[in-house]
Structures are given as C-alpha cells and as structure tokens.
Amino acid sequence: MANRRHGKGTLLIIGGAEDPDDNDLRILPHLVKLAGGKRARLLVCAVATEEPSDSLRNYRAVFQKIGVAEVLGVPFDDRTEGQDERVMAQLERATGVYLIGGDQLRITSVLAGTRFAERLRERFQAERLFVAGTSAGAAAMSSTMIIRGDGGTVNRGAVDLAPGLGYLEDSVIDTHFDRRGRIQRVMSAFAQNPGTLGIGIDGDTAIEVRPSGRLTVLGRGVVFIFDGRVTHSNVAQVKEDEPLALIDSKVHVLPEGYGFSLKTRRPIVPKGTRRSGD
Amino acid sequence: MANRRHGKGTLLIIGGAEDPDDNDLRILPHLVKLAGGKRARLLVCAVATEEPSDSLRNYRAVFQKIGVAEVLGVPFDDRTEGQDERVMAQLERATGVYLIGGDQLRITSVLAGTRFAERLRERFQAERLFVAGTSAGAAAMSSTMIIRGDGGTVNRGAVDLAPGLGYLEDSVIDTHFDRRGRIQRVMSAFAQNPGTLGIGIDGDTAIEVRPSGRLTVLGRGVVFIFDGRVTHSNVAQVKEDEPLALIDSKVHVLPEGYGFSLKTRRPIVPKGTRRSGD
C-alpha cells in the first residue's frame, strides 16, 4: 500500500432513476470518469436487491458501452459473500465501487461488519477509493438512514431510522425526491438532530462529494438541502405521533452546477451566474 | 349597512380532509364558532365540485349536528346562480360562507365577476363577514392559486397558476400537504415571486387568519410556511423546463397552537413552550 494517503475518497450519491437504458446518459458516464475512465475497474454490488442478476447484467452492459476496463459484479445474496476470498480479491482490484438500489436495510444487514465492508471503508479512507451509490445505495451512505417513511405529517413516528454506512457524516439522504414528496420524512428525521443536514436528491440527479467537503450537483433535477439548525423545535416535548414544530430551518434548492460546502454549510453559486440584486 | 366597519373579516383556510363523518371533529366545530356558534347561518358553496348535492347533504348534516341556526346551500352549477336573487338573499342572511372542495378553477371560472362574488368580497371587507374554504376552496383564497402541479422537480413548467379570489394576499396556498408531497409545486410557484409566502396545509388542519394579519394553526397536522425571500435565484435566467435554484429560503413547520404574523413574517411560539436553548 505504497499509495496510502490521508483523506477520504470521492463519493457520488445518486437519487435513483439514473436509467441505464437511457439514450442521453448523464450520471453514469460521470461515474465512470470518477472511477478512472477507460482504465476503470468497477465493482457493482447488488446487495440491496433480492434479484441481483438482472441489475448486474444491465449495469455491466451500460458500463461496457460507456467504456471501462472491467466490470466486476457481486450479487451479495447473503453475508458469506462478504467474507469470500474471490470477492475480496475483486475489491482489491477495483478502482470504484457502486452500490445499486433496492432495500437499504439489506445493505446494512447483509454488508455491515463483514470483511468486505471493513476493507471497503479502509480503502475509501486510506486509499481514496471512489465509492458511488444509487437509490438504496445512496440512502445507506449517510450515518443515519431512513428505512421507512409514509410521507404523512411531520412527526417522529413518520420515519424509521437505522444506522447507515456512514460515508457521509452528519446527514440524512433521501432519494427519488421528485417522484415522491419526501420533505416530511426528511424533516422528521433531522428534527431529532438539528446538527444533521437533510439532503433530498431527485431522480437522475446526483451529488459528487469531494474529500474537501465540497459537493457539486449534476443531472436533470435538483437537490434539496435542509439545514436543520432551527431556532425552535418542540421535538423533545411531544409524543412520537404528535406533529413537530420547527422554526427557521433553511432550505436550498440546487440544480446542476451549483454546489454546497459541508464545512461552512453555505451553497456555492456557479461562476458567471448573476446573483439576484446584482 | 349600519354595522359597516373598516377591516377584513376572519378567514379559516382548511387543508382538506376535515372529514364530516369523523367522530372526533376538530376543524368544523371551530368553523361554526367563528361563524357565530348556535346563531350561525352558514352558506355552504359547492361551486368547486361537479356533483354538489352529496357534499351539501353531508355538510348540512354535520353542521346541524354541531349546532347552528341555519345551513344554506348553493350548488353553483353555473354562473347564473351567482346572479340569482334567491342566492343573493342567502348571502345577505349568512354569518359565514364556506367554499368546499373540488376543482379550484371551477371556483374562479363559475364565481369570479358575478354579483355574488362581488358582494361576498364587499361583506368580507366592509362587514367582516367570516369566510372559510377547504381544499380547492382553500387554494382559491390566495391571490395566485396553483391549478395543476405534477410534483416533479422544481421548475416553472411544474405548475400552472391562475388568479385566485385574493382573500389572502401575497401568498400561494397548497392543501393536502401531508398526502401528496407538494413542496416542489409550492417552491416552483413562489420562485417566480420571492415576495410571496408559500403555505402548505396538511389535511384536517387549518389556519385561522385574523384581520390583524396573525394566523394560528389548528388541527391534527402541520402547516409549512416557505418564505421565498431568497438571496439567490436563477428563475429569470432559465427556461420553463429547466430546474430552478433557490438559496436561503426559510421553512417553518407549525403544529396546532403555533402562529405566524403575516406582517412581520415571523412565527409565533405558544406561551409556555420552551424555546430550544432556554
């Protein structure tokens, strides 16, 4: 491990629906570029889905069409694969790992604590391995992930949370934000910890998170960022099914090209864009 | 008109689903109280629906059960009723007018510009007549109303707007906010005029708006208030179907008992509630 460096790798967190059959691909070519372009060896993990073979076949085809050196696929039917020597060897060869969609609770229950998960985290942190996730694979990136939410009103009972893989700290990620109105579950989640950022990513839209803590939006839709540092909340005083009060949350709506600093918690406007009032 | 006074009447704007068959009614008894309690003569306008008779029968039954002096009902099948002497006489007798749900564009297309609508506005403004609306009848209260929105991403093409009845100025009201995720269409609407407030009301939840400009939340859910005075927006620079950028919008989530001043644009926390940090 001569090339071990301090600092984390880059993340690409996709809001789902980055349709591999699409003729006008935006997100996946960028994923390939971040994984090393034509020299990329992509390890696609279908851990979140119960029928991984179709997904793996589709992604293999699209990545080969875009042009990579190798597509490695692991179905992750159960935890034994996370200890398997062949799979571990694939992880060592990979220049990028992609967690695809399905059920986020499968990701943590099948993957977390395995040799694979530990080595993946180590390679991300020490060797700056590129890691991407879509849909459930995106939700699992945050330290706390939403595993259920009915989109009802804003209360603690509206969401079930579980520990995520923790690749993006102090945040709750929700996906498919354009298809299903999910503001309620994001706000219910971050109400319980106002230090958390709520990040809602539209389908066919992604955030690239650099080790510096700067994220950039790409894709067709927008990214909502809810900054939960409210001036007033009643969360500690109400029962689980009682509606929450949250005052002075901030919300930013960011399309392609816009960014956000996770350090300063400020949006970044692309150069050349006029600010209102200028 | 000896009792003509300056100042507007009180509004009750309901997010829909205030179920007349419910055994635990919250909103409708409050509506009756605001209309005069046992002496209330309520005029229920079914203008928004194409099949008004069922709705009128249901509301008549529930208001009589709660206890009022009289329930007057107008189906408003077409614009001729808005000129009808019998209907005009009912409007003069009413202590409160209630616009029920259906299609908000029917409300303005059938009602606006009729003698009825003009006299209703006059009685609201000069005689402080109490006016209530639910669902489409609530959406029509704002000066600009949302008549269609697909809940896709945040862009101008995502919503169709039309002039509303204007009982609540400088605001866009959306209803059923708990059932259908409607943040995208509210934000798309107010992006086009950052002086506008976006108000999203859950089902079985309402805001009472006093002539002073103070609103108070009641009911089972919450009210979202989006304050669109953003520090940056790209709305003037992008095409209708391109995603919008909005930076530093504020959002407040307000449950029962909380209020908001339309004058100062600040939330009002109920007395006796601890503020975070106290």
Coordinates of C-alpha atoms in Angstrom, one line a residue:
Chain A
M1 CA 0.0 0.0 0.0
A2 CA 2.6 2.5 -1.1
N3 CA 0.0 4.9 -2.3
R4 CA -1.8 5.1 1.0
R5 CA -2.7 8.7 1.6
H6 CA -4.7 10.5 4.3
G7 CA -8.1 11.8 3.5
K8 CA -11.2 10.1 2.1
G9 CA -12.2 9.2 -1.4
T10 CA -14.7 10.9 -3.6
L11 CA -18.4 9.9 -3.3
L12 CA -21.1 10.0 -6.0
I13 CA -24.5 9.8 -4.4
I14 CA -27.3 9.4 -6.9
G15 CA -31.1 9.9 -6.3
G16 CA -32.1 6.8 -8.3
A17 CA -33.5 6.5 -11.8
E18 CA -30.2 7.1 -13.5
D19 CA -31.7 4.8 -16.1
P20 CA -29.1 2.5 -17.7
D21 CA -31.3 2.2 -20.8
D22 CA -31.4 5.9 -21.4
N23 CA -30.0 7.3 -24.6
D24 CA -29.0 10.5 -23.0
L25 CA -26.9 9.3 -20.0
R26 CA -25.6 12.0 -17.7
I27 CA -24.8 10.4 -14.4
L28 CA -23.2 7.1 -15.3
P29 CA -20.6 8.5 -17.7
H30 CA -19.5 10.8 -14.9
L31 CA -19.4 7.9 -12.5
V32 CA -17.1 6.1 -14.9
K33 CA -14.9 9.2 -15.2
L34 CA -14.5 9.4 -11.4
A35 CA -13.7 5.7 -11.3
G36 CA -10.8 6.1 -13.8
G37 CA -12.4 6.4 -17.2
K38 CA -11.3 3.8 -19.7
R39 CA -9.0 2.2 -17.1
A40 CA -11.8 1.9 -14.5
R41 CA -12.4 -1.4 -12.9
L42 CA -15.9 -1.0 -11.5
L43 CA -17.2 -3.3 -8.7
V44 CA -21.0 -3.3 -8.8
C45 CA -22.6 -4.5 -5.6
A46 CA -26.2 -5.6 -6.0
V47 CA -26.6 -6.1 -2.2
A48 CA -29.8 -4.1 -1.9
T49 CA -31.9 -6.1 -4.3
E50 CA -33.3 -9.6 -3.9
E51 CA -32.9 -10.3 -7.7
P52 CA -29.5 -9.1 -8.5
S53 CA -28.7 -10.8 -11.8
D54 CA -30.9 -8.6 -14.0
S55 CA -29.5 -5.4 -12.4
L56 CA -25.9 -6.6 -12.7
R57 CA -26.4 -7.5 -16.4
N58 CA -27.9 -4.1 -17.2
Y59 CA -25.2 -2.2 -15.4
R60 CA -22.5 -4.4 -17.0
A61 CA -23.8 -3.6 -20.4
V62 CA -24.1 0.2 -19.9
F63 CA -20.6 0.5 -18.3
Q64 CA -19.1 -1.5 -21.1
K65 CA -20.8 0.7 -23.6
I66 CA -19.5 3.9 -21.9
G67 CA -16.1 2.2 -21.9
V68 CA -14.3 0.8 -18.9
A69 CA -11.5 -1.7 -18.4
E70 CA -13.6 -4.2 -16.4
V71 CA -17.0 -4.6 -14.7
L72 CA -16.9 -6.8 -11.6
G73 CA -20.3 -7.8 -10.2
V74 CA -21.2 -9.2 -6.8
P75 CA -24.8 -10.3 -6.2
F76 CA -24.3 -10.4 -2.4
D77 CA -27.1 -12.9 -1.8
D78 CA -26.0 -13.2 1.9
R79 CA -23.3 -12.3 4.3
T80 CA -21.0 -15.2 3.3
E81 CA -20.1 -13.3 0.2
G82 CA -18.8 -10.5 2.3
Q83 CA -16.1 -12.9 3.6
D84 CA -15.4 -14.6 0.3
E85 CA -11.8 -14.6 -0.9
R86 CA -12.8 -14.1 -4.6
V87 CA -14.9 -11.2 -3.7
M88 CA -12.2 -9.7 -1.5
A89 CA -9.8 -10.0 -4.4
Q90 CA -12.3 -8.1 -6.7
L91 CA -12.4 -5.4 -4.1
E92 CA -8.6 -5.0 -4.1
R93 CA -8.6 -4.8 -7.9
A94 CA -11.5 -2.2 -8.1
T95 CA -10.9 1.4 -8.9
G96 CA -14.5 2.2 -7.9
V97 CA -17.4 0.5 -6.0
Y98 CA -21.0 1.1 -6.9
L99 CA -23.9 0.2 -4.5
I100 CA -27.0 -0.1 -6.5
G101 CA -30.7 0.2 -5.5
G102 CA -33.3 -1.9 -3.7
D103 CA -33.7 -2.0 0.1
Q104 CA -31.3 0.0 2.2
L105 CA -31.8 -2.3 5.2
R106 CA -30.5 -5.2 3.1
I107 CA -27.3 -3.2 2.5
T108 CA -26.5 -2.8 6.2
S109 CA -27.9 -6.2 7.3
V110 CA -26.0 -8.1 4.6
L111 CA -22.9 -6.0 4.3
A112 CA -22.1 -4.2 7.6
G113 CA -19.5 -5.9 9.8
T114 CA -18.2 -8.2 7.0
R115 CA -14.6 -8.2 5.9
F116 CA -15.7 -6.7 2.7
A117 CA -17.4 -3.7 4.4
E118 CA -14.4 -3.1 6.6
R119 CA -11.9 -3.3 3.8
L120 CA -14.2 -1.1 1.6
R121 CA -14.2 1.6 4.3
E122 CA -10.4 1.3 4.7
R123 CA -9.8 1.7 1.0
F124 CA -12.2 4.7 0.9
Q125 CA -10.5 6.4 3.8
A126 CA -6.8 5.5 3.3
E127 CA -6.5 5.0 -0.4
R128 CA -9.2 7.4 -1.6
L129 CA -11.2 4.7 -3.3
F130 CA -14.1 6.1 -5.3
V131 CA -17.5 5.0 -3.9
A132 CA -20.9 5.5 -5.5
G133 CA -24.4 4.6 -4.6
T134 CA -27.9 5.0 -6.1
S135 CA -31.3 4.9 -4.5
A136 CA -31.0 2.5 -1.5
G137 CA -27.2 2.5 -2.1
A138 CA -27.4 6.3 -1.8
A139 CA -29.5 6.3 1.3
A140 CA -27.1 3.9 3.0
M141 CA -24.2 6.4 2.6
S142 CA -25.4 8.6 5.4
S143 CA -24.6 7.9 9.1
T144 CA -28.3 7.6 9.8
M145 CA -30.5 6.3 7.1
I146 CA -34.3 6.4 6.5
I147 CA -35.6 2.9 6.1
R148 CA -39.4 3.7 6.1
G149 CA -41.4 6.9 5.9
D150 CA -45.0 7.2 4.9
G151 CA -45.0 10.8 3.8
G152 CA -47.6 11.7 6.3
T153 CA -47.2 14.7 8.5
V154 CA -44.0 15.7 10.3
N155 CA -43.7 13.6 13.4
R156 CA -41.1 11.2 14.8
G157 CA -43.5 8.3 14.1
A158 CA -43.5 9.1 10.4
V159 CA -40.0 7.7 9.8
D160 CA -38.0 4.7 10.9
L161 CA -34.2 5.3 11.1
A162 CA -31.3 2.9 11.1
P163 CA -27.6 3.3 11.3
G164 CA -26.2 3.7 7.7
L165 CA -22.7 3.0 6.4
G166 CA -21.5 6.5 7.4
Y167 CA -19.7 7.5 4.3
L168 CA -21.3 11.0 4.5
E169 CA -21.4 12.2 8.1
D170 CA -24.0 14.4 9.9
S171 CA -26.5 13.9 7.1
V172 CA -29.7 12.1 6.2
I173 CA -30.0 11.3 2.5
D174 CA -33.3 10.8 0.8
T175 CA -33.7 9.8 -2.9
H176 CA -36.3 9.9 -5.7
F177 CA -37.2 13.3 -4.2
D178 CA -39.0 14.4 -7.4
R179 CA -41.3 11.3 -7.7
R180 CA -42.5 11.1 -4.1
G181 CA -42.8 14.0 -1.9
R182 CA -40.5 13.3 0.9
I183 CA -40.0 16.5 2.7
Q184 CA -42.0 15.3 5.6
R185 CA -39.7 12.3 6.3
V186 CA -36.5 14.2 5.9
M187 CA -37.7 16.9 8.2
S188 CA -39.0 14.3 10.7
A189 CA -35.5 12.8 10.7
F190 CA -33.5 15.9 11.1
A191 CA -35.8 17.4 13.7
Q192 CA -34.4 14.7 16.0
N193 CA -30.9 16.1 15.5
P194 CA -30.7 19.6 14.3
G195 CA -27.0 19.2 13.6
T196 CA -27.9 17.0 10.7
L197 CA -28.3 18.1 7.2
G198 CA -31.3 16.7 5.2
I199 CA -30.3 16.0 1.6
G200 CA -33.1 15.2 -0.9
I201 CA -31.9 14.1 -4.3
D202 CA -34.2 14.0 -7.4
G203 CA -34.1 11.0 -9.7
D204 CA -31.4 11.1 -12.4
T205 CA -29.6 13.7 -10.3
A206 CA -26.5 13.2 -8.1
I207 CA -24.1 14.9 -5.8
E208 CA -20.4 14.5 -6.1
V209 CA -18.8 14.8 -2.7
R210 CA -15.1 15.7 -2.7
P211 CA -12.7 14.9 0.2
S212 CA -12.6 18.7 0.8
G213 CA -16.2 18.6 1.9
R214 CA -17.5 20.3 -1.2
L215 CA -20.4 18.8 -3.0
T216 CA -21.5 19.6 -6.6
V217 CA -24.8 18.8 -8.2
L218 CA -25.2 17.1 -11.6
G219 CA -28.1 15.7 -13.5
R220 CA -31.6 16.6 -14.7
G221 CA -33.3 17.6 -11.4
V222 CA -32.4 19.4 -8.2
V223 CA -31.0 18.7 -4.8
F224 CA -32.8 20.0 -1.7
I225 CA -30.6 20.7 1.3
F226 CA -32.5 21.3 4.6
D227 CA -30.3 22.9 7.2
G228 CA -31.9 21.8 10.5
R229 CA -30.3 24.2 12.8
V230 CA -33.6 25.6 13.8
T231 CA -34.2 28.4 16.4
H232 CA -37.1 26.5 17.9
S233 CA -38.2 22.9 18.0
N234 CA -40.7 21.0 20.2
V235 CA -39.2 17.6 19.4
A236 CA -38.2 16.8 23.0
Q237 CA -41.6 17.8 24.4
V238 CA -44.0 15.9 22.2
K239 CA -45.0 12.3 21.8
E240 CA -43.9 10.2 18.8
D241 CA -47.2 10.7 16.9
E242 CA -47.6 14.4 17.7
P243 CA -46.8 16.9 15.0
L244 CA -43.4 18.6 15.3
A245 CA -42.7 22.3 15.3
L246 CA -39.5 23.6 13.5
I247 CA -38.8 27.2 13.1
D248 CA -36.3 28.8 10.8
S249 CA -35.0 25.8 9.0
K250 CA -33.2 26.8 5.8
V251 CA -33.8 25.2 2.5
H252 CA -31.7 25.4 -0.6
V253 CA -32.7 24.1 -4.0
L254 CA -29.7 23.4 -6.1
P255 CA -29.7 22.4 -9.8
E256 CA -26.7 21.2 -11.9
G257 CA -23.5 23.2 -11.4
Y258 CA -24.4 24.5 -8.0
G259 CA -22.5 23.3 -5.0
F260 CA -22.5 23.3 -1.2
S261 CA -19.8 23.3 1.3
L262 CA -20.3 20.8 4.1
K263 CA -17.8 22.7 6.2
T264 CA -19.3 26.2 6.0
R265 CA -22.8 24.9 5.3
R266 CA -23.1 27.5 2.5
P267 CA -24.3 27.0 -1.0
I268 CA -21.9 27.7 -3.9
V269 CA -23.2 29.5 -6.9
P270 CA -21.5 28.7 -10.2
K271 CA -19.2 31.4 -11.6
G272 CA -20.8 33.7 -14.1
T273 CA -24.3 33.3 -12.6
R274 CA -25.8 36.6 -11.6
R275 CA -26.9 36.9 -8.0
S276 CA -30.3 38.4 -7.5
G277 CA -29.9 42.0 -6.6
D278 CA -26.6 42.3 -8.6
Chain B
M1 CA -75.4 48.7 6.4
A2 CA -75.2 50.4 9.8
N3 CA -72.6 48.0 11.0
R4 CA -70.2 48.6 8.3
R5 CA -66.7 48.7 9.7
H6 CA -63.3 49.0 8.2
G7 CA -61.0 46.0 8.1
K8 CA -61.5 42.5 6.8
G9 CA -63.2 39.5 8.2
T10 CA -61.6 36.4 9.6
L11 CA -60.6 33.6 7.3
L12 CA -60.4 29.9 8.1
I13 CA -58.4 28.1 5.4
I14 CA -58.5 24.3 5.7
G15 CA -56.1 21.8 4.1
G16 CA -58.9 19.4 3.0
A17 CA -59.9 16.1 4.6
E18 CA -61.7 17.8 7.5
D19 CA -63.9 14.6 7.3
P20 CA -67.6 15.4 8.1
D21 CA -68.1 11.8 9.1
D22 CA -65.3 11.8 11.7
N23 CA -66.3 11.2 15.3
D24 CA -63.6 13.4 16.6
L25 CA -64.2 16.6 14.7
R26 CA -61.7 19.4 15.3
I27 CA -61.9 21.9 12.5
L28 CA -65.7 22.1 11.7
P29 CA -66.8 23.0 15.3
H30 CA -64.2 25.8 15.2
L31 CA -65.6 26.9 11.9
V32 CA -69.1 27.0 13.5
K33 CA -67.8 29.0 16.4
L34 CA -66.2 31.6 14.1
A35 CA -69.4 31.9 12.2
G36 CA -71.4 32.7 15.3
G37 CA -71.9 29.4 17.1
K38 CA -75.5 28.4 17.7
R39 CA -76.7 31.6 16.0
A40 CA -74.6 30.9 12.9
R41 CA -76.2 30.9 9.5
L42 CA -73.8 29.1 7.3
L43 CA -73.8 29.4 3.5
V44 CA -72.1 26.4 2.0
C45 CA -71.0 26.9 -1.6
A46 CA -70.3 23.7 -3.6
V47 CA -69.1 25.7 -6.5
A48 CA -65.9 23.7 -6.9
T49 CA -67.5 20.3 -7.4
E50 CA -69.4 18.9 -10.3
E51 CA -71.7 16.8 -8.1
P52 CA -72.6 19.2 -5.3
S53 CA -75.7 17.6 -3.9
D54 CA -73.9 14.8 -1.9
S55 CA -71.4 17.3 -0.5
L56 CA -74.1 19.7 0.5
R57 CA -76.1 17.0 2.2
N58 CA -73.1 15.8 4.2
Y59 CA -72.1 19.3 5.3
R60 CA -75.7 20.2 6.2
A61 CA -75.9 17.1 8.4
V62 CA -72.6 17.7 10.3
F63 CA -73.3 21.4 10.8
Q64 CA -76.7 20.7 12.2
K65 CA -75.2 18.1 14.5
I66 CA -72.6 20.6 15.8
G67 CA -75.5 23.0 16.2
V68 CA -76.1 26.1 14.1
A69 CA -79.2 28.2 13.4
E70 CA -79.4 27.5 9.7
V71 CA -77.4 25.8 6.9
L72 CA -77.9 27.4 3.5
G73 CA -76.5 25.6 0.5
V74 CA -75.8 26.7 -3.1
P75 CA -74.8 24.1 -5.6
F76 CA -73.5 26.7 -8.1
D77 CA -73.9 24.6 -11.2
D78 CA -73.1 27.6 -13.4
R79 CA -72.7 31.4 -13.4
T80 CA -76.4 32.2 -13.5
E81 CA -76.7 31.3 -9.8
G82 CA -74.1 34.0 -9.0
Q83 CA -76.7 36.5 -10.2
D84 CA -79.8 34.8 -8.7
E85 CA -81.9 36.9 -6.3
R86 CA -82.6 34.0 -4.0
V87 CA -78.9 33.2 -3.7
M88 CA -78.1 36.9 -3.1
A89 CA -80.7 37.0 -0.3
Q90 CA -79.0 33.9 1.3
L91 CA -75.7 35.7 1.1
E92 CA -77.2 38.7 2.9
R93 CA -78.5 36.4 5.7
A94 CA -75.3 34.4 6.1
T95 CA -73.0 34.9 9.1
G96 CA -70.4 32.8 7.4
V97 CA -69.6 31.5 3.9
Y98 CA -67.9 28.2 3.3
L99 CA -66.3 27.2 -0.1
I100 CA -65.9 23.5 -0.2
G101 CA -63.6 21.3 -2.3
G102 CA -63.3 20.1 -5.8
D103 CA -61.6 22.0 -8.6
Q104 CA -60.3 25.4 -7.8
L105 CA -60.5 26.6 -11.5
R106 CA -64.3 26.0 -11.3
I107 CA -64.4 28.4 -8.3
T108 CA -62.9 31.3 -10.2
S109 CA -64.5 30.4 -13.6
V110 CA -68.0 30.0 -12.2
L111 CA -67.9 32.5 -9.3
A112 CA -65.5 35.3 -10.1
G113 CA -67.0 38.5 -11.5
T114 CA -70.6 37.5 -10.6
R115 CA -72.8 39.7 -8.3
F116 CA -72.4 37.0 -5.6
A117 CA -68.6 37.2 -5.7
E118 CA -68.5 41.0 -5.6
R119 CA -71.0 41.2 -2.7
L120 CA -69.1 38.4 -0.9
R121 CA -65.9 40.3 -1.1
E122 CA -67.7 43.5 0.0
R123 CA -69.2 41.8 3.0
F124 CA -65.8 40.3 3.9
Q125 CA -64.0 43.6 3.7
A126 CA -66.6 46.0 5.0
E127 CA -68.7 43.9 7.4
R128 CA -66.1 41.5 8.5
L129 CA -68.1 38.5 7.2
F130 CA -66.4 35.2 8.2
V131 CA -65.2 33.3 5.1
A132 CA -63.9 29.7 5.1
G133 CA -62.6 27.3 2.4
T134 CA -61.3 23.8 2.3
S135 CA -59.2 22.0 -0.3
A136 CA -60.0 23.8 -3.7
G137 CA -61.9 26.4 -1.6
A138 CA -58.7 27.0 0.3
A139 CA -56.5 27.1 -2.7
A140 CA -58.7 29.7 -4.3
M141 CA -58.3 32.1 -1.2
S142 CA -54.8 33.2 -2.3
S143 CA -54.2 35.9 -4.9
T144 CA -52.4 33.4 -7.1
M145 CA -53.6 29.8 -7.0
I146 CA -52.0 26.6 -8.1
I147 CA -54.3 24.8 -10.5
R148 CA -52.0 22.0 -11.6
G149 CA -48.7 20.6 -10.5
D150 CA -47.2 17.3 -11.1
G151 CA -44.9 17.1 -8.2
G152 CA -41.9 16.7 -10.4
T153 CA -38.8 18.7 -9.9
V154 CA -38.7 22.4 -9.2
N155 CA -39.2 24.3 -12.4
R156 CA -41.7 26.8 -13.8
G157 CA -43.2 24.2 -16.0
A158 CA -44.1 22.1 -13.0
V159 CA -47.0 24.3 -12.0
D160 CA -49.9 26.1 -13.7
L161 CA -51.0 29.2 -11.9
A162 CA -54.2 31.2 -12.1
P163 CA -55.6 34.3 -10.4
G164 CA -57.3 33.3 -7.2
L165 CA -60.0 35.2 -5.2
G166 CA -57.4 37.1 -3.4
Y167 CA -58.7 36.9 0.2
L168 CA -55.2 36.2 1.4
E169 CA -52.7 38.4 -0.4
D170 CA -49.1 37.7 -1.3
S171 CA -49.4 34.0 -0.8
V172 CA -49.8 30.7 -2.6
I173 CA -51.8 28.1 -0.6
D174 CA -51.5 24.4 -1.2
T175 CA -53.6 21.8 0.6
H176 CA -53.5 18.1 1.4
F177 CA -49.8 18.7 2.1
D178 CA -49.4 15.5 4.1
R179 CA -50.9 13.2 1.5
R180 CA -49.1 14.4 -1.6
G181 CA -45.7 15.8 -1.5
R182 CA -46.2 19.2 -2.8
I183 CA -43.1 21.1 -1.8
Q184 CA -41.9 21.2 -5.4
R185 CA -45.0 22.9 -6.7
V186 CA -45.1 25.4 -3.9
M187 CA -41.5 26.3 -4.4
S188 CA -41.9 26.5 -8.2
A189 CA -44.7 28.9 -7.6
F190 CA -43.0 31.2 -5.2
A191 CA -39.7 31.1 -7.0
Q192 CA -41.5 33.3 -9.6
N193 CA -42.2 35.9 -7.0
P194 CA -40.0 35.8 -3.9
G195 CA -42.3 38.3 -2.2
T196 CA -44.8 35.5 -1.9
L197 CA -45.3 33.2 1.0
G198 CA -45.8 29.5 0.2
I199 CA -48.3 28.0 2.7
G200 CA -48.8 24.2 2.7
I201 CA -51.6 22.9 4.9
D202 CA -52.0 19.3 5.9
G203 CA -55.3 17.5 5.7
D204 CA -57.6 18.0 8.8
T205 CA -55.5 21.1 9.6
A206 CA -56.3 24.7 9.2
I207 CA -55.1 28.3 9.6
E208 CA -57.3 30.9 11.1
V209 CA -56.3 34.3 9.7
R210 CA -57.3 37.3 11.8
P211 CA -57.8 40.8 10.3
S212 CA -54.6 41.8 12.2
G213 CA -52.6 39.5 9.9
R214 CA -52.0 36.9 12.6
L215 CA -52.6 33.3 11.6
T216 CA -53.0 30.4 14.1
V217 CA -52.7 26.7 13.3
L218 CA -55.3 24.2 14.4
G219 CA -55.9 20.5 13.7
R220 CA -54.1 17.2 13.5
G221 CA -51.2 18.0 11.2
V222 CA -48.9 20.8 10.5
V223 CA -48.6 23.9 8.3
F224 CA -45.5 24.5 6.3
I225 CA -44.6 28.2 5.6
F226 CA -42.0 28.8 2.9
D227 CA -40.6 32.3 3.0
G228 CA -39.4 32.8 -0.5
R229 CA -37.2 35.8 0.1
V230 CA -34.2 34.0 -1.3
T231 CA -30.7 35.5 -1.5
H232 CA -30.2 33.9 -4.9
S233 CA -32.5 32.6 -7.6
N234 CA -31.9 31.7 -11.3
V235 CA -35.6 32.0 -12.2
A236 CA -35.2 34.8 -14.7
Q237 CA -32.3 33.1 -16.5
V238 CA -33.6 29.6 -17.1
K239 CA -36.2 28.1 -19.4
E240 CA -39.5 26.9 -18.2
D241 CA -38.4 23.2 -18.0
E242 CA -35.0 23.9 -16.5
P243 CA -34.6 23.2 -12.8
L244 CA -34.6 26.3 -10.5
A245 CA -32.0 27.4 -8.0
L246 CA -33.2 28.9 -4.7
I247 CA -30.8 29.7 -1.9
D248 CA -31.7 30.6 1.7
S249 CA -35.4 30.1 1.6
K250 CA -36.8 29.7 5.1
V251 CA -39.2 27.0 6.1
H252 CA -41.2 26.8 9.3
V253 CA -43.2 23.8 10.3
L254 CA -46.1 24.8 12.6
P255 CA -48.4 22.4 14.5
E256 CA -51.6 23.4 16.4
G257 CA -51.3 26.4 18.7
Y258 CA -48.4 27.9 16.8
G259 CA -48.9 31.1 14.8
F260 CA -47.3 33.4 12.2
S261 CA -47.5 37.1 11.7
L262 CA -48.1 38.0 8.1
K263 CA -46.9 41.5 8.9
T264 CA -43.5 40.7 10.4
R265 CA -43.3 37.3 8.7
R266 CA -42.2 35.7 12.0
P267 CA -43.6 32.5 13.6
I268 CA -45.3 32.8 16.9
V269 CA -44.5 30.2 19.6
P270 CA -47.3 29.4 22.1
K271 CA -46.8 30.8 25.6
G272 CA -45.4 28.2 28.0
T273 CA -43.4 26.4 25.2
R274 CA -39.7 26.2 26.0
R275 CA -37.5 27.5 23.2
S276 CA -34.6 25.4 22.4
G277 CA -31.5 26.8 24.1
D278 CA -33.6 28.1 27.1

